[in-house]
Amino acid sequence: MDFWIKAAQLLLSLAILVTVHEFGHYLAARAFKIRVEKFYLFFDPWFSLLKKKIGDTEWGIGWLPLGGYVKIAGMIDESMDKDQMALPPKEDEFRSKPAWQRLIVMVAGVVVNVIVGFFIYTMVVSAWGDDALENDALKYGIAVNKNFAELNLGFEDGDIITAVDGEKVENAQLVNLQIFLRGYREIEVKKPSGEKKIIVLDEDINDWMWANDAVMAFNPRMPTIVDSVMQNRDAFKKGLTKGDSIVSINGVATPFFHDLQAQLAKQEGDSTLATVGLYRNGEYLDLDVYTDKNKTIGFLPQFPEWLKTTHTDYTFGESISRGFDRAGWTMYDYAAQLPLIFTERGATSVGGFGAIGNLFPPTWDWRIFWTNTAFISLVLAIMNILPIPALDGGHIVFLLYEMITGKEAPQKVLEYAQLIGFILLITIFLYANGNDAYKAIFQ
C-alpha cells in the first residue's frame, strides 16, 4: 500500500507539472497564431487512452506516463515529422515566424514551471507556515562529522554555530547547505565554555566535503535511543527493540549517536561482530550484533522531544517574501549540485522515478505533496533549459544561433541533433532508473 500511495502522489504531481509546462508552450504558440496539432499529457505511441479534437488541436491522454508534449506545426521535435517539413512553409507554422517569436514559444514552458514553483512555495508558506530548528533546541550542541573533524579547523562536538558570513543562524538545518552549496565561509561558533570563535574555511572546502563524505558536516548531538529496527538485520534477530538506549560499542562509551557511528566505523571487514551495550527499562544488557558492509547494525534513531523545530505562521504578504526566498534558493542549490553528477560518486547517486517517488511519504500529506511539487517544478525548469538537443534548451541554442548570425541552422542539422538528443535522454533515463533498481535489489 505504501508503494501505491507514493506512486499516486508522484503521478499526480508530474501530471500537474507536465500539463502546465506544455500549456506554456501552447499559449505562447497560439498568441503568435501558430497552429498546435496535438496537446498530450503522457506519451501516446500506437494509441491513446483519451483524445478529442477541438479546432485544429487534438487533446489527449497517452498511456506512457513519462512526460507529455505539444506538437507544434512546422517544428522539428520528438515526432520527427519529416513529411510536413518537406512541404512549403505555411503562414501558421512555427518555421514561418520570426526567430524572436519562436524563442518565446520555446522558453514559455520553462517560464511557467518557474512561476508555478514560486507560486506553490508561497501558498505552502501561507497555508502551513514554516519550521526552523533554532539553536535553543540544540541541547548538547552539534556533532562534527568525523571526517570533517580530522581537518582540525577548530570545530568541536558541543559547539553552537551562531552566525555564517555575518548572518545570524535562524535555522540550524541550513548551515550545511550554506557551506557546501552557497559558498558561506566565515563561521562563528560558540564553545561550550561560552567563548566565541570565528573560523574561516577554504574557498574549495565544498569539493573536499564531497570527496570525503562530509557534506553533512554538522548534525544535532543527541543520545542514541532506538526508534525502529530493520527486520532483515541481525540486530532485529538478536532482540534490539524500540526504546533501547545504546551507551557503548565494544566496551567504548558512546554517549551520543555520532559516537556510536564513529565506533562502528572502526569495525574491520564487511560483516563483523560488535558488542552493543544498552539500557532497557533501567537494566543494562550486552548484545552481540553483526554489522553490514556499511558499518551499521540496522536501526533508526529516535529524535528526542527537546530536539524540535519552531513553527511560525505568516501573513499572505510575508508569505510572498518567504516563498520567493525559498524558491530562489531551491533553484540555486539544485543548479549548484549539477556539476557533481560528473564525478564518480555523483554518477552513482543519480536516480529516476524511484528516487523521485521516495520524496513522497507513505501516507498522503498535502503539505509535503505541494512542497515536493514546487521543488520538482523548479527542477524541471532547470533540466529543460539545459542545452541538450530534444530539450527546450537545445532548441533555444539553435534559435540564439539564428538570431546572432542571421542564418537558420540547416534542417538536417536540426534533425540529427534531435535524434542524438533523444538517444542521450533515453540513455540517461535508463541509467537513472537502473540505479534505482540496483539500489532496491542490492542495497
XYZ file of C-alpha atoms in Angstrom:
443
model
C 0.000 0.000 0.000
C 2.870 2.382 0.811
C 4.204 1.953 -2.735
C 0.861 2.789 -4.342
C 0.346 5.900 -2.192
C 3.800 7.177 -3.161
C 3.181 6.281 -6.806
C -0.177 8.100 -6.821
C 1.406 11.262 -5.404
C 4.236 11.130 -7.934
C 1.850 10.558 -10.835
C -0.448 13.419 -9.796
C 2.480 15.780 -9.239
C 4.032 15.001 -12.625
C 0.641 15.222 -14.365
C 0.134 18.734 -12.985
C 3.629 19.914 -13.866
C 3.791 18.370 -17.338
C 0.393 19.900 -18.152
C 1.348 23.421 -17.044
C 4.726 23.165 -18.817
C 3.166 22.158 -22.126
C 0.381 24.685 -21.635
C 3.056 27.373 -21.518
C 4.261 26.321 -24.969
C 0.670 26.098 -26.202
C -0.367 29.578 -25.017
C 2.760 31.191 -26.482
C 2.255 29.423 -29.813
C -1.389 30.416 -30.039
C -0.518 34.008 -29.102
C 1.578 34.170 -32.283
C -1.102 32.343 -34.323
C 0.971 29.173 -34.641
C -1.057 26.017 -35.201
C -0.790 23.383 -32.449
C -1.695 19.965 -33.811
C -1.574 17.940 -30.565
C -1.573 18.542 -26.814
C -0.941 15.366 -24.832
C -0.485 14.524 -21.188
C 1.802 11.461 -21.251
C 3.021 9.886 -24.459
C 0.799 8.006 -26.901
C 2.866 5.626 -29.068
C 0.489 3.480 -31.153
C -2.641 4.512 -29.239
C -4.023 6.963 -26.670
C -6.329 6.473 -23.686
C -8.440 9.536 -24.460
C -8.484 12.042 -27.270
C -10.749 14.755 -28.643
C -10.152 17.225 -31.439
C -11.136 20.813 -30.698
C -10.462 23.188 -33.558
C -7.028 22.431 -35.015
C -5.739 20.724 -31.870
C -6.116 17.104 -30.768
C -6.242 16.976 -26.963
C -5.451 13.654 -25.341
C -4.021 11.479 -22.600
C -1.409 8.891 -23.526
C -0.731 5.586 -21.811
C 3.015 6.051 -21.202
C 3.492 8.341 -18.159
C 6.980 9.595 -18.986
C 6.072 13.210 -19.741
C 3.907 14.962 -22.287
C 4.144 17.105 -25.403
C 2.598 19.647 -27.714
C 3.096 19.056 -31.446
C 3.609 22.473 -32.958
C 3.113 22.653 -36.719
C 6.295 23.268 -38.735
C 8.727 22.422 -35.959
C 11.315 19.641 -35.768
C 10.513 17.951 -32.465
C 10.309 14.466 -30.962
C 7.686 13.476 -33.574
C 10.386 13.778 -36.306
C 7.630 14.613 -38.814
C 9.840 14.925 -41.924
C 6.894 14.771 -44.358
C 5.463 18.036 -43.035
C 8.874 19.710 -43.089
C 9.351 18.708 -46.751
C 6.323 20.788 -47.767
C 6.445 24.563 -48.375
C 6.077 26.542 -45.112
C 2.584 27.713 -44.187
C 1.769 31.002 -42.521
C 0.532 29.324 -39.324
C 3.635 27.153 -38.865
C 6.435 27.581 -36.329
C 9.144 27.860 -39.007
C 7.341 30.771 -40.702
C 7.540 33.023 -37.631
C 10.343 35.425 -36.678
C 13.123 33.937 -34.534
C 12.187 36.061 -31.521
C 8.640 34.668 -31.526
C 9.914 31.111 -31.822
C 12.294 31.789 -28.929
C 9.409 32.918 -26.711
C 7.442 29.783 -27.604
C 10.366 27.566 -26.577
C 11.118 29.459 -23.354
C 7.457 29.592 -22.283
C 7.313 26.095 -20.789
C 10.311 26.715 -18.539
C 8.964 30.136 -17.511
C 5.633 28.599 -16.494
C 7.396 25.920 -14.407
C 9.362 28.639 -12.595
C 6.222 30.712 -11.965
C 4.335 27.644 -10.705
C 7.213 26.681 -8.385
C 7.401 30.180 -6.867
C 3.593 30.332 -6.563
C 3.273 26.953 -4.830
C 6.058 27.725 -2.343
C 4.313 30.996 -1.487
C 0.972 29.244 -0.977
C 2.575 26.481 1.124
C 4.111 29.065 3.460
C 0.818 30.972 3.570
C -1.243 27.868 4.367
C 1.103 25.947 6.676
C 3.742 28.425 7.828
C 7.358 27.365 8.160
C 9.518 25.408 10.600
C 13.068 26.084 11.723
C 15.483 24.301 14.047
C 16.665 27.086 16.306
C 19.905 26.888 18.268
C 17.952 26.820 21.527
C 16.780 23.316 20.572
C 20.373 22.009 20.386
C 20.585 20.889 23.995
C 24.004 19.257 23.529
C 25.223 21.414 20.651
C 26.391 19.999 17.328
C 28.150 16.778 16.420
C 31.001 17.270 13.940
C 31.320 14.796 11.068
C 34.278 12.526 11.886
C 35.989 13.201 8.532
C 35.395 16.938 8.800
C 36.782 16.932 12.349
C 40.078 15.483 11.079
C 40.813 18.807 9.345
C 41.327 20.344 12.811
C 39.716 23.623 11.794
C 38.565 24.404 15.317
C 35.105 22.818 15.330
C 34.340 20.554 18.303
C 31.444 18.434 19.434
C 29.165 20.549 21.600
C 29.753 23.795 19.677
C 26.860 26.020 18.584
C 27.139 27.765 15.205
C 25.758 31.247 15.827
C 26.410 33.028 12.506
C 27.536 32.346 8.913
C 29.122 35.165 6.900
C 27.820 37.599 9.491
C 24.202 36.375 9.263
C 22.624 35.095 12.473
C 21.710 31.412 12.261
C 17.916 31.202 12.388
C 17.667 27.628 11.147
C 20.481 25.265 12.117
C 19.305 22.802 9.453
C 20.527 25.151 6.697
C 24.150 25.535 7.833
C 25.440 22.518 5.882
C 23.732 23.791 2.707
C 25.129 27.274 3.229
C 28.669 25.929 3.425
C 28.501 23.180 0.812
C 26.395 24.820 -1.915
C 26.075 28.526 -1.188
C 29.681 29.497 -0.579
C 29.427 30.705 3.034
C 32.921 30.576 4.512
C 33.098 32.657 7.720
C 31.624 30.619 10.573
C 31.074 31.991 14.074
C 30.871 29.305 16.783
C 30.079 29.429 20.460
C 32.102 26.972 22.527
C 30.603 25.047 25.485
C 32.645 27.372 27.698
C 30.787 30.375 26.243
C 33.786 31.605 24.242
C 33.050 32.758 20.671
C 35.382 31.984 17.807
C 35.491 32.865 14.092
C 36.578 30.044 11.751
C 37.293 30.854 8.091
C 37.019 27.946 5.648
C 38.975 27.459 2.417
C 37.168 28.505 -0.746
C 37.276 24.958 -2.115
C 36.116 23.274 1.098
C 32.943 22.102 -0.669
C 34.993 19.960 -3.082
C 36.771 18.351 -0.154
C 33.460 17.747 1.662
C 32.034 15.970 -1.387
C 35.099 13.811 -1.950
C 35.408 12.840 1.731
C 31.784 12.074 2.603
C 31.462 15.163 4.780
C 28.592 17.011 3.085
C 26.680 16.823 6.371
C 29.480 18.434 8.336
C 27.300 19.149 11.361
C 24.327 17.404 12.952
C 22.478 17.835 16.237
C 24.220 15.937 19.036
C 21.762 13.557 20.694
C 21.732 10.365 22.770
C 21.125 7.082 20.921
C 17.560 5.891 21.505
C 16.280 3.202 19.125
C 13.162 4.192 17.215
C 12.783 1.230 14.843
C 14.798 -1.831 13.833
C 15.056 -3.277 10.319
C 13.539 -6.749 10.367
C 16.016 -8.303 7.926
C 19.031 -7.387 10.042
C 20.903 -9.248 12.761
C 20.058 -6.602 15.370
C 16.361 -7.464 14.997
C 17.090 -11.179 15.363
C 19.182 -10.530 18.488
C 16.330 -8.584 20.115
C 17.234 -4.903 19.695
C 13.950 -3.081 20.193
C 12.355 0.346 20.163
C 13.208 2.399 23.246
C 16.595 0.764 23.876
C 19.228 3.321 24.907
C 22.622 2.389 23.413
C 25.539 3.598 25.520
C 28.598 1.676 24.297
C 30.156 -0.270 21.419
C 32.764 -2.934 22.211
C 33.128 -1.519 25.702
C 33.825 2.040 24.474
C 31.345 4.625 25.783
C 29.143 6.170 23.073
C 27.017 8.750 24.892
C 25.804 10.272 21.613
C 24.680 8.877 18.271
C 27.681 10.189 16.331
C 29.972 8.484 18.882
C 28.228 5.202 18.079
C 28.711 5.779 14.342
C 32.411 6.528 14.854
C 32.959 3.323 16.828
C 31.074 1.164 14.343
C 33.161 2.685 11.527
C 36.231 1.136 13.182
C 34.883 -2.383 12.632
C 37.089 -4.347 10.243
C 35.536 -6.207 7.330
C 32.072 -6.165 5.767
C 30.350 -8.257 8.425
C 31.870 -8.318 11.901
C 30.580 -8.844 15.402
C 30.112 -5.787 17.637
C 29.118 -5.816 21.293
C 26.317 -3.297 21.791
C 25.855 -2.071 25.359
C 22.387 -0.709 26.132
C 19.845 0.065 28.816
C 16.317 -1.350 28.615
C 13.821 -0.410 31.301
C 16.708 0.538 33.599
C 18.532 -2.778 33.114
C 21.926 -2.983 31.382
C 22.311 -5.546 28.579
C 25.001 -6.579 26.068
C 24.003 -7.742 22.582
C 26.481 -9.232 20.113
C 25.346 -7.952 16.719
C 26.808 -8.322 13.230
C 27.409 -5.126 11.242
C 26.915 -4.847 7.476
C 29.269 -3.594 4.758
C 28.244 -0.015 5.581
C 29.291 -0.494 9.231
C 25.722 -0.182 10.543
C 23.619 -2.567 12.629
C 20.234 -1.708 11.154
C 18.182 0.710 13.245
C 16.858 4.248 13.071
C 17.451 6.617 15.988
C 14.665 8.379 17.840
C 14.770 12.155 17.869
C 14.308 13.415 21.453
C 11.339 15.616 22.326
C 13.556 18.611 23.072
C 15.052 18.485 19.554
C 12.071 20.034 17.824
C 11.552 22.779 15.297
C 9.881 26.106 15.992
C 6.777 26.795 13.918
C 5.985 30.271 12.571
C 2.846 31.376 10.719
C 2.988 34.230 8.204
C 0.563 36.701 6.694
C -0.009 36.391 2.962
C 2.245 39.393 2.324
C 5.026 37.858 4.424
C 4.474 34.514 2.678
C 5.302 36.049 -0.708
C 8.725 37.111 0.508
C 9.381 33.800 2.324
C 8.069 31.734 -0.582
C 10.166 33.584 -3.164
C 13.246 33.279 -0.967
C 12.689 29.534 -0.567
C 12.059 29.010 -4.277
C 15.073 31.081 -5.282
C 17.443 29.146 -3.027
C 15.913 25.842 -4.178
C 16.831 26.669 -7.772
C 20.284 27.892 -6.768
C 21.030 24.806 -4.665
C 19.888 22.395 -7.356
C 21.875 24.150 -10.083
C 24.944 24.150 -7.829
C 24.698 20.370 -7.459
C 24.548 19.599 -11.184
C 28.350 19.529 -11.756
C 28.610 16.809 -9.092
C 26.825 14.387 -11.440
C 30.032 14.185 -13.478
C 32.019 12.804 -10.532
C 32.248 9.076 -9.791
C 30.277 9.410 -6.589
C 27.735 11.719 -8.176
C 27.076 9.337 -11.058
C 26.109 6.556 -8.659
C 23.685 8.861 -6.844
C 21.643 9.734 -9.952
C 18.084 8.465 -9.551
C 14.959 8.102 -11.648
C 11.295 7.684 -10.821
C 12.103 5.593 -7.751
C 14.247 8.328 -6.236
C 11.654 10.999 -7.043
C 8.846 8.826 -5.675
C 10.715 8.413 -2.394
C 10.452 12.166 -1.847
C 6.796 11.494 -1.020
C 5.702 9.900 2.279
C 3.797 6.578 2.514
C 0.763 8.484 3.810
C -0.921 11.318 1.938
C 0.165 14.691 3.281
C -0.908 17.729 1.269
C 1.780 19.975 2.715
C 4.547 17.576 1.661
C 2.813 16.906 -1.661
C 2.699 20.578 -2.639
C 6.206 21.259 -1.294
C 7.609 18.417 -3.395
C 5.563 19.522 -6.410
C 7.068 23.017 -6.145
C 10.542 21.508 -5.902
C 10.031 19.215 -8.908
C 8.596 22.126 -10.928
C 11.768 24.138 -10.416
C 13.941 21.089 -11.137
C 12.049 20.519 -14.413
C 12.643 24.153 -15.344
C 16.401 23.807 -14.802
C 16.638 20.451 -16.586
C 14.596 21.646 -19.577
C 16.732 24.747 -20.082
C 19.952 22.694 -20.371
C 21.441 22.989 -23.888
C 20.681 19.390 -24.820
C 19.051 18.679 -28.205
C 15.466 17.392 -27.776
C 15.043 19.576 -24.676
C 13.789 23.166 -24.763
C 17.327 24.350 -24.099
C 18.587 22.622 -27.251
C 16.000 24.393 -29.409
C 16.871 27.689 -27.704
C 20.577 27.270 -28.596
C 19.749 26.926 -32.304
C 17.380 29.906 -32.151
C 20.016 32.070 -30.490
C 22.489 30.983 -33.165
C 19.998 32.094 -35.815
C 19.350 35.438 -34.116
C 23.087 36.149 -33.780
C 24.216 35.011 -37.255
C 21.048 35.798 -39.183
C 21.130 32.260 -40.640
C 18.891 29.324 -39.785
C 20.578 26.062 -38.868
C 20.146 23.553 -41.731
C 17.163 21.264 -41.365
C 19.362 18.163 -41.487
C 21.434 19.501 -38.601
C 18.261 20.052 -36.562
C 17.017 16.545 -37.388
C 20.302 14.860 -36.409
C 20.572 16.980 -33.255
C 17.036 15.991 -32.276
C 17.838 12.319 -32.830
C 21.112 12.484 -30.882
C 19.405 14.357 -28.059
C 16.621 11.798 -27.909
C 19.106 8.911 -27.710
C 21.040 10.771 -24.989
C 17.890 11.353 -22.951
C 16.818 7.703 -23.263
C 20.308 6.634 -22.118
C 20.152 8.928 -19.086
C 16.615 7.715 -18.335
C 17.662 4.043 -18.435
C 20.795 4.717 -16.363
C 18.941 6.692 -13.681
C 16.165 4.137 -13.306
C 18.719 1.328 -13.478
C 20.435 2.933 -10.476
C 17.108 2.868 -8.624
C 16.608 -0.811 -9.445
C 20.152 -1.705 -8.375
C 19.778 0.059 -5.029
C 16.379 -1.555 -4.407
C 17.771 -5.051 -5.049
C 21.301 -4.936 -3.702
C 21.326 -2.214 -1.021
